[in-house]
Coordinates of C-alpha atoms in Angstrom, one line a residue:
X1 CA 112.8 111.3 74.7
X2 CA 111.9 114.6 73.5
X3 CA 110.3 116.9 76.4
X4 CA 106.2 117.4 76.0
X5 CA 105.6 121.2 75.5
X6 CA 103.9 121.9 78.5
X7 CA 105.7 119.8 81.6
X8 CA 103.3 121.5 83.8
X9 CA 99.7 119.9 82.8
X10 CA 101.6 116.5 82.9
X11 CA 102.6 117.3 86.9
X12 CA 99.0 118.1 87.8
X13 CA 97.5 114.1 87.9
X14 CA 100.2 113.0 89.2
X15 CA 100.5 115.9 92.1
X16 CA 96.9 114.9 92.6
X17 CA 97.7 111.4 93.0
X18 CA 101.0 112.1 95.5
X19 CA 98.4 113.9 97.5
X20 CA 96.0 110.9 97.7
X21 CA 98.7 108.6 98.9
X22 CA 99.7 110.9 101.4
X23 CA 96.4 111.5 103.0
X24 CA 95.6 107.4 103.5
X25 CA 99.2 107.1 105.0
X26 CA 99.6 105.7 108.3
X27 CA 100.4 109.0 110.0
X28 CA 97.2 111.5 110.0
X29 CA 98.2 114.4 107.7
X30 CA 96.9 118.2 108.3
X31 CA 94.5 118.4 105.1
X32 CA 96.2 122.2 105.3
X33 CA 99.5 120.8 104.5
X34 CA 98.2 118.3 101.8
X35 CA 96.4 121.2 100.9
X36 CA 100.0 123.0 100.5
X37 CA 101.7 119.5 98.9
X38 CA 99.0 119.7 96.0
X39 CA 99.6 123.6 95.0
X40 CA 103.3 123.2 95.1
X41 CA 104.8 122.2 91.9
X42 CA 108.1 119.6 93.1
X43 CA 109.2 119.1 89.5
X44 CA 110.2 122.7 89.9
X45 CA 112.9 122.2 92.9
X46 CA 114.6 119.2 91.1
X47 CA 115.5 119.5 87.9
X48 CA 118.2 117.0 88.7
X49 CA 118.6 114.4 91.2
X50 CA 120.4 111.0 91.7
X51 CA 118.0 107.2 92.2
X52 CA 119.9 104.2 92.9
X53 CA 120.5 101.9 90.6
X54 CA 119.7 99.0 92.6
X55 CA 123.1 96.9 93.1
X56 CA 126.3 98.1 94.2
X57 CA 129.1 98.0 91.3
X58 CA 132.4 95.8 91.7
X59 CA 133.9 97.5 94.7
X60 CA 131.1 97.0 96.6
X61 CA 129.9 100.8 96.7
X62 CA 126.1 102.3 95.9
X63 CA 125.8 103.4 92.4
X64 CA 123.7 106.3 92.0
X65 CA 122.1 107.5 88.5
X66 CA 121.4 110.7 87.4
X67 CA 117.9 111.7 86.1
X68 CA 116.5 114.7 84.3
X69 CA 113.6 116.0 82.1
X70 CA 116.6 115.4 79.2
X71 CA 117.4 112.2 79.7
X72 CA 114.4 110.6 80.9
X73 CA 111.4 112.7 81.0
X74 CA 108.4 110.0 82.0
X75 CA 111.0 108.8 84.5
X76 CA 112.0 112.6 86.2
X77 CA 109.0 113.7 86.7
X78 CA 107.0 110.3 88.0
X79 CA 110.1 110.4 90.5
X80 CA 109.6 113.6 91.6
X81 CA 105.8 113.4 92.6
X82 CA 107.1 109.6 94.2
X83 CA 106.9 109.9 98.1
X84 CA 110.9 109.2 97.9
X85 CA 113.9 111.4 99.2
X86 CA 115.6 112.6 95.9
X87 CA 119.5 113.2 96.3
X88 CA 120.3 116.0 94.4
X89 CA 124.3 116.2 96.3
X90 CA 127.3 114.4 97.0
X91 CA 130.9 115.2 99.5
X92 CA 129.5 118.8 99.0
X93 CA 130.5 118.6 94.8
X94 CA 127.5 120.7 92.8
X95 CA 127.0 118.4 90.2
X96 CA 126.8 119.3 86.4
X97 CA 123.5 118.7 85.3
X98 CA 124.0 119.7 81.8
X99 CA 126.6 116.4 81.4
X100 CA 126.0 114.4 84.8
X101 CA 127.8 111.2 85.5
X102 CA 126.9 108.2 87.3
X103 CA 128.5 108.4 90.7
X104 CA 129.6 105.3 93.0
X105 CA 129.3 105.5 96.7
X106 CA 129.8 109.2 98.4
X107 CA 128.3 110.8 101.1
X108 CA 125.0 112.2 100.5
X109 CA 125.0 116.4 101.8
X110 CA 121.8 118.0 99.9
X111 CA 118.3 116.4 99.3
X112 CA 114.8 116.9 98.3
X113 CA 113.1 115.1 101.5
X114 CA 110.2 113.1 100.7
X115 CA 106.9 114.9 100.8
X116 CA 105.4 112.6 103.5
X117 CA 108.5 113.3 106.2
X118 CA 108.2 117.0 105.0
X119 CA 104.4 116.9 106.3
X120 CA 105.3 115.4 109.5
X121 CA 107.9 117.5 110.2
X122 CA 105.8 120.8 109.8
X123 CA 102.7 119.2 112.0
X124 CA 105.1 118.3 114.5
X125 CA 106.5 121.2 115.0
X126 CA 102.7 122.6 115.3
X127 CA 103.9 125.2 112.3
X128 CA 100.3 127.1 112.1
X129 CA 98.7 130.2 110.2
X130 CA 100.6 133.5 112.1
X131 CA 103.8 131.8 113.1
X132 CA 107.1 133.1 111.9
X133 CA 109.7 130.3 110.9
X134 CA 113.2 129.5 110.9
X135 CA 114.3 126.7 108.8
X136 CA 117.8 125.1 109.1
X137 CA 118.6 123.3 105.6
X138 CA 117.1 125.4 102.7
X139 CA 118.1 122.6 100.4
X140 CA 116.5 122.5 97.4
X141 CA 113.9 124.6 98.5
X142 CA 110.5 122.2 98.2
X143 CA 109.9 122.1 102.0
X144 CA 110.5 126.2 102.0
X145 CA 107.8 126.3 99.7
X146 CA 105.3 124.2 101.6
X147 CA 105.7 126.9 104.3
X148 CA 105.3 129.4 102.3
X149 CA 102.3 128.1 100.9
X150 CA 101.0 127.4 104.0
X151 CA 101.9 130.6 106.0
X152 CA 102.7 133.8 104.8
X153 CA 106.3 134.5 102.6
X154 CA 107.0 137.1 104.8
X155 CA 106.9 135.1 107.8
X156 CA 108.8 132.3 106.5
X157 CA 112.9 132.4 107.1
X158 CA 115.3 129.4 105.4
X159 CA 118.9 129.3 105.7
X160 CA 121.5 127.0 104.0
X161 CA 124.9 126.7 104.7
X162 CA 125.9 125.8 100.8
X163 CA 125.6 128.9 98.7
X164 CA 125.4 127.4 95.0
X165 CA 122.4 125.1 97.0
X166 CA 121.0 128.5 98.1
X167 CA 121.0 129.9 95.0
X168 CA 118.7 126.8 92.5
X169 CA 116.8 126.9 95.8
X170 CA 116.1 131.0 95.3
X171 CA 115.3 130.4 91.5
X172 CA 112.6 128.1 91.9
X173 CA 111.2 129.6 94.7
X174 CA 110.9 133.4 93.4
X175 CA 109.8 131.4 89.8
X176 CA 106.9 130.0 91.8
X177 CA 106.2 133.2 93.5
X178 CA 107.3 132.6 97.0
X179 CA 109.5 135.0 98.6
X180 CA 110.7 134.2 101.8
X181 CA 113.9 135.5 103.8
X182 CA 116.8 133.5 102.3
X183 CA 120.3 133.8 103.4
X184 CA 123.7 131.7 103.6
X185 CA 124.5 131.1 107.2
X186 CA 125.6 127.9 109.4
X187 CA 122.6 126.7 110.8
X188 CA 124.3 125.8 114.8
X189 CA 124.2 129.5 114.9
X190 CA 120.6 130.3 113.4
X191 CA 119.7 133.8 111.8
X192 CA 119.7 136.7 114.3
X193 CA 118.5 139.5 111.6
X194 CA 115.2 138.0 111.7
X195 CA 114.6 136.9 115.6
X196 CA 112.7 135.9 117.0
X197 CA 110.5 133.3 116.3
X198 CA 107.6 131.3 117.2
X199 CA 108.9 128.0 115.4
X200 CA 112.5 126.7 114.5
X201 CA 113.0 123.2 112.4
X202 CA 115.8 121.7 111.6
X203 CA 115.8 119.5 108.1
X204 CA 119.7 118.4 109.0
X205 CA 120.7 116.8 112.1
X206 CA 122.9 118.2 115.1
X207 CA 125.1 116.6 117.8
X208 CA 123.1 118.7 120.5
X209 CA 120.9 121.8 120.9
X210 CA 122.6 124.9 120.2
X211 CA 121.9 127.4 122.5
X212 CA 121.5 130.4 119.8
X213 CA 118.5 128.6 118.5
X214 CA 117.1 128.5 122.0
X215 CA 117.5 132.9 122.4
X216 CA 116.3 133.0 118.7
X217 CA 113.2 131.7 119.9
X218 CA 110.3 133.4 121.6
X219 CA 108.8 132.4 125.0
X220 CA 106.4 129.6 124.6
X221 CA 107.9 128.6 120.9
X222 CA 109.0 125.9 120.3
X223 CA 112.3 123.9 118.7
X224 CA 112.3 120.7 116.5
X225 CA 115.7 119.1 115.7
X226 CA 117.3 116.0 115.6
X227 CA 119.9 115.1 117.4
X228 CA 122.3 112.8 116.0
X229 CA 126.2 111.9 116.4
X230 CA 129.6 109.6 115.5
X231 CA 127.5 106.1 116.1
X232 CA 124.8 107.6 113.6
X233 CA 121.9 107.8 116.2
X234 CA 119.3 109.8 116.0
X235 CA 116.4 111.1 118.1
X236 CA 113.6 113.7 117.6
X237 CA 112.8 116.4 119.9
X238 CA 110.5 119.3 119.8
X239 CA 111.4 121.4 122.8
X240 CA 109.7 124.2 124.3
X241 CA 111.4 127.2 125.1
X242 CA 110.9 129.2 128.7
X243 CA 111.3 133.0 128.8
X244 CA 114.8 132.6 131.1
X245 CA 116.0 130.6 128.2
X246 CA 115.6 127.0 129.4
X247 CA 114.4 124.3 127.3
X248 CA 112.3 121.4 127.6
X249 CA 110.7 118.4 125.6
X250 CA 110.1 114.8 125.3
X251 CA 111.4 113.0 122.4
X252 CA 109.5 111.6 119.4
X253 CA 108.8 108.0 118.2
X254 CA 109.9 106.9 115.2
X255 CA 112.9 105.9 112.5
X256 CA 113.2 109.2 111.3
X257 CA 116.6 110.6 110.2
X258 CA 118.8 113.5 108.5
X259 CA 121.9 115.0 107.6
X260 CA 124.5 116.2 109.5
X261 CA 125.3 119.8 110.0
X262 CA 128.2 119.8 107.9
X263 CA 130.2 121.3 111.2
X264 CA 129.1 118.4 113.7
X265 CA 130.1 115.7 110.4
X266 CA 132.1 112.4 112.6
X267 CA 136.2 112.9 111.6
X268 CA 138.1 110.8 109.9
X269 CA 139.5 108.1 112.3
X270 CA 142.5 106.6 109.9
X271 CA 142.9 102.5 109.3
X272 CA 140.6 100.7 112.6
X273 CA 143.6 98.4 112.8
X274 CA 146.0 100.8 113.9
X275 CA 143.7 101.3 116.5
X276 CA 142.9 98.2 117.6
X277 CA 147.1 97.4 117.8
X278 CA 147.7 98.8 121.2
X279 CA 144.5 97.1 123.0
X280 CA 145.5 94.6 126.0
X281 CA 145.9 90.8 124.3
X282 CA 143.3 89.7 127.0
X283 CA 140.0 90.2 126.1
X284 CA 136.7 89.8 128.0
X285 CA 133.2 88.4 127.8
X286 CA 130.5 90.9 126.6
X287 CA 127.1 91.5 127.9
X288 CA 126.0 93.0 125.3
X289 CA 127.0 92.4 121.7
X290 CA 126.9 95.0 119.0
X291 CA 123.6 93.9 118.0
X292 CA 121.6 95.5 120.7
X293 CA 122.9 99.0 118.1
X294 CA 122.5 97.5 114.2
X295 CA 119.5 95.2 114.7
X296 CA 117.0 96.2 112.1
X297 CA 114.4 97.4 114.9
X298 CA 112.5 100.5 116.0
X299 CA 114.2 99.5 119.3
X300 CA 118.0 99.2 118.0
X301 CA 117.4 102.4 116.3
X302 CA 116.4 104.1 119.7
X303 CA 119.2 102.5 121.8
X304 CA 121.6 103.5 119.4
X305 CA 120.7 107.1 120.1
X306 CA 121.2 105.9 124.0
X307 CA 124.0 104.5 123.8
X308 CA 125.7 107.4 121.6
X309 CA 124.7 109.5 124.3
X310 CA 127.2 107.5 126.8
X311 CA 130.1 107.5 124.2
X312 CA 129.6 110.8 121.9
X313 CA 132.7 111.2 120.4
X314 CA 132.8 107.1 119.7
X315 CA 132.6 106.0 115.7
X316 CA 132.0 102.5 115.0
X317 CA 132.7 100.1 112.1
X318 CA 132.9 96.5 111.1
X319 CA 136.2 95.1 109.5
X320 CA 135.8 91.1 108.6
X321 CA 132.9 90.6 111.5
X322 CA 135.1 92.5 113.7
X323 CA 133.2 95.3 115.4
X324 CA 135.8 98.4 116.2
X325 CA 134.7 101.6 118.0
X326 CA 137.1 104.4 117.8
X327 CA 137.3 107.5 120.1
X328 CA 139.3 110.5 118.1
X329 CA 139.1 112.9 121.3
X330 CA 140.1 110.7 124.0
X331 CA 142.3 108.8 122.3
X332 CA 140.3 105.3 123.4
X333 CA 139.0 102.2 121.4
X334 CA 137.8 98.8 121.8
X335 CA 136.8 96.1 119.8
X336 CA 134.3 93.0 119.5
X337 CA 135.2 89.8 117.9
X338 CA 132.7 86.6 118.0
X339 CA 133.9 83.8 119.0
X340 CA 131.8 80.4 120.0
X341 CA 128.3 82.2 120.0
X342 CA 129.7 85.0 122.2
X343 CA 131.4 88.7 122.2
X344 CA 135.2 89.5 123.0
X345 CA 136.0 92.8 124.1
X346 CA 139.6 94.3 124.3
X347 CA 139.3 98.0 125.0
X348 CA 141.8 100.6 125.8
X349 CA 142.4 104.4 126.9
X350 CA 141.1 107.1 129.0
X351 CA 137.4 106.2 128.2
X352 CA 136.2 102.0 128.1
X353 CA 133.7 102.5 125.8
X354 CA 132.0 99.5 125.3
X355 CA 131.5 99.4 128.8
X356 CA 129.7 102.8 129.1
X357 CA 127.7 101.2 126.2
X358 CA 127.0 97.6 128.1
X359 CA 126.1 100.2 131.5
X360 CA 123.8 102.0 129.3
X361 CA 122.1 98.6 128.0
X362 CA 121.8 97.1 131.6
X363 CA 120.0 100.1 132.5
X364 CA 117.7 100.2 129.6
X365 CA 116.6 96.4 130.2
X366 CA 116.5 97.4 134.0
X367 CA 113.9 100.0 133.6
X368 CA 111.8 98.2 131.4
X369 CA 113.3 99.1 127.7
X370 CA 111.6 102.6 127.6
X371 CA 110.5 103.7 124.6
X372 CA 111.6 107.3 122.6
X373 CA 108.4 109.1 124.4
X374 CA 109.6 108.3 127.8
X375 CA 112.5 110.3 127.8
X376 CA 112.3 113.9 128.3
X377 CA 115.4 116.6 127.4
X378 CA 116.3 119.3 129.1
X379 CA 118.1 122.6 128.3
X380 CA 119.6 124.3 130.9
X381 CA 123.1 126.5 131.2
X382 CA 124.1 123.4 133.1
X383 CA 124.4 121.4 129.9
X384 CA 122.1 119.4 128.3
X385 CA 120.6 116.2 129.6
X386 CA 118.4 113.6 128.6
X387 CA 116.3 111.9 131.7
X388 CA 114.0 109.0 132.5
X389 CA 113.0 108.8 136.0
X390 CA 114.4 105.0 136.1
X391 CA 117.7 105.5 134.4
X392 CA 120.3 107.5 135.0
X393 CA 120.6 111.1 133.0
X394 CA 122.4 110.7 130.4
X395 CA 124.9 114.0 129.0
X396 CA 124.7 115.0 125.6
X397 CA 127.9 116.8 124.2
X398 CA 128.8 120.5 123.6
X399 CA 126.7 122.0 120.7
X400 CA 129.8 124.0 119.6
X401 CA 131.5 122.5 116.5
X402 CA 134.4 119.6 116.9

């Protein structure tokens, strides 16, 4: 289909109509950032992106289609005013968007995040009128511009770790007339040229708090991030930072998750039943089985995070309803096998990991299954530890990179 000669008129109803959807969502929205969603053209920061097709293809993986003004104008530019998360990279590979390809399975690492998580993630952070801004995870650029349009260019900072992302980002931002502080850097370490600031947010996911973002931030700022790790739980915190450095805040309801930091991405573990050779023949009755972590339930999704917590360098996968969980750093693993209505464990090495996991479960049911908002971290140079006054603290790992 041939491309309409003015693109932009065509974006304006359906902006408008992106807008409306957004305000009568469940979460309140700030009318001043559906204020900033509706000047902000997102057709602009996505010339190219990938939609699923729908099935998976005869190996079983995710087969993801391209889409652009070229090859399908009425469907690019509906999808990008859609309140959907638009993945525009795979494994780190800049596709060619002159001549794309349909790709099967890989590992997402760039993205325009949809407009609605974008919102929330700016009002959460309290991100107001006079506040400088760090952003970790440029990306495409669409949430940069929301800042900008919201606060003042100048104020606004956004680094990405992926130069060639860095660079479409720049174009369509400078083409819409936004000029913020762009500059390749590793998010875990922040952007010390421009310190400090009132706000910091995160729109990729770390292991724990690094403690550059903490000095990079002004007294009485604060920090939003989410913390993820190997078992692929995730939590929300916005933290507070004290002027000798310390941080504090509770953590935030909901499913909401992102990207690794490309430095804090899980290792490859090798074939699970290597692992699983060398664990003792005799196995044990579980507690717990692995659905307490992979239900399909607010809940699972926060005791996941819990439970990562206990066992942070632990990966888990299933193998023929076999559930293994694989330590690369210790050395340890264990696995789960059903058997009669019930859950076999055999775990071996330095670390039992499934019963770190079960101790972390009794707890949680023994203090009355807390929710996200009850738990409160805290930053200190003694590490970084997430307490409940009913449960035991439990450690998160280094923030340097594994």
């Amino acid at each position: 289909m041939a491309m309409p000669a003015d693109p932009e008129n065509d974006a304006v109803p359906l902006r408008a109509a992106m807008v409306n959807a957004l305000a009568r969502n469940d979460v309140p929205m700030d009318p001043a950032w559906l204020a900033a969603v509706e000047a902000v053209p997102r057709h602009r920061f996505v010339p190219g992106f990938y939609l699923p097709v729908g099935h998976r293809d005869v190996k079983g993986l995710t087969a993801w289609e391209p889409v652009t003004a070229e090859l399908d104008y009425g469907r690019w530019l509906a999808a990008a005013y859609s309140d959907t998360t638009l993945i525009t990279q795979f494994d780190g590979e800049e596709p060619d968007w002159q001549a794309p390809l349909v790709r099967h399975g890989g590992a997402p690492t760039s993205s325009s995040t949809l407009p609605s998580l974008v919102v929330r993630m700016w009002s959460d952070a309290e991100v107001a009128e006079g506040h400088t801004l760090l952003e970790i995870g440029t990306g495409t650029g669409y949430s940069t511009a929301l800042a900008c349009e919201r606060l003042d260019s100048g104020d606004v900072t956004s680094i990405e770790v992926d130069p060639r992302r860095l660079e479409a980002a720049a174009d369509a931002l400078y083409g819409c007339g936004y000029t913020p502080t762009l500059a390749v850097a590793d998010g875990l370490y922040g952007y010390w040229p421009e310190a400090r600031f009132d706000r910091v947010v995160a729109a990729c996911s770390f292991r724990a708090v690094s403690p550059a973002l903490l000095a990079q931030t002004r007294p009485g700022g604060k920090v939003l991030l989410t913390l993820s790790g190997w078992l692929y739980g995730y939590a929300r915190v916005l933290l507070t930072v004290a002027g000798d450095g310390t941080a504090e805040g509770a953590l935030l309801p909901g499913t909401v998750s992102f990207m690794a930091a490309r430095t804090h991405s899980a290792p490859a573990f090798g074939n699970p039943a290597h692992w699983a050779a060398g664990l003792p023949d005799k196995p044990r009755t579980a507690r717990h089985g692995p659905e307490r972590l992979v239900a399909a339930t607010e809940e699972a999704f926060h005791v996941r995070f819990l439970a990562q917590c206990a066992v942070p360098d632990a990966q888990m996968v299933t193998v023929d309803e076999v559930v293994y969980l694989v330590d690369v750093v210790s050395g340890s693993a264990a696995t789960l096998t059903p058997l009669d209505g019930e859950w076999h464990v055999r775990e071996g090495g330095p670390v039992t990991l499934w019963e770190r996991v079960e101790s972390v479960l009794d707890a949680f049911d023994a203090a009355g299954r807390p929710g996200p908002s009850a738990f409160t971290l805290r930053v200190s140079d003694e590490g970084q530890r997430l307490w409940h006054p009913n449960m035991p603290g439990l450690l998160l790992p280094s923030a340097a990179p594994s």
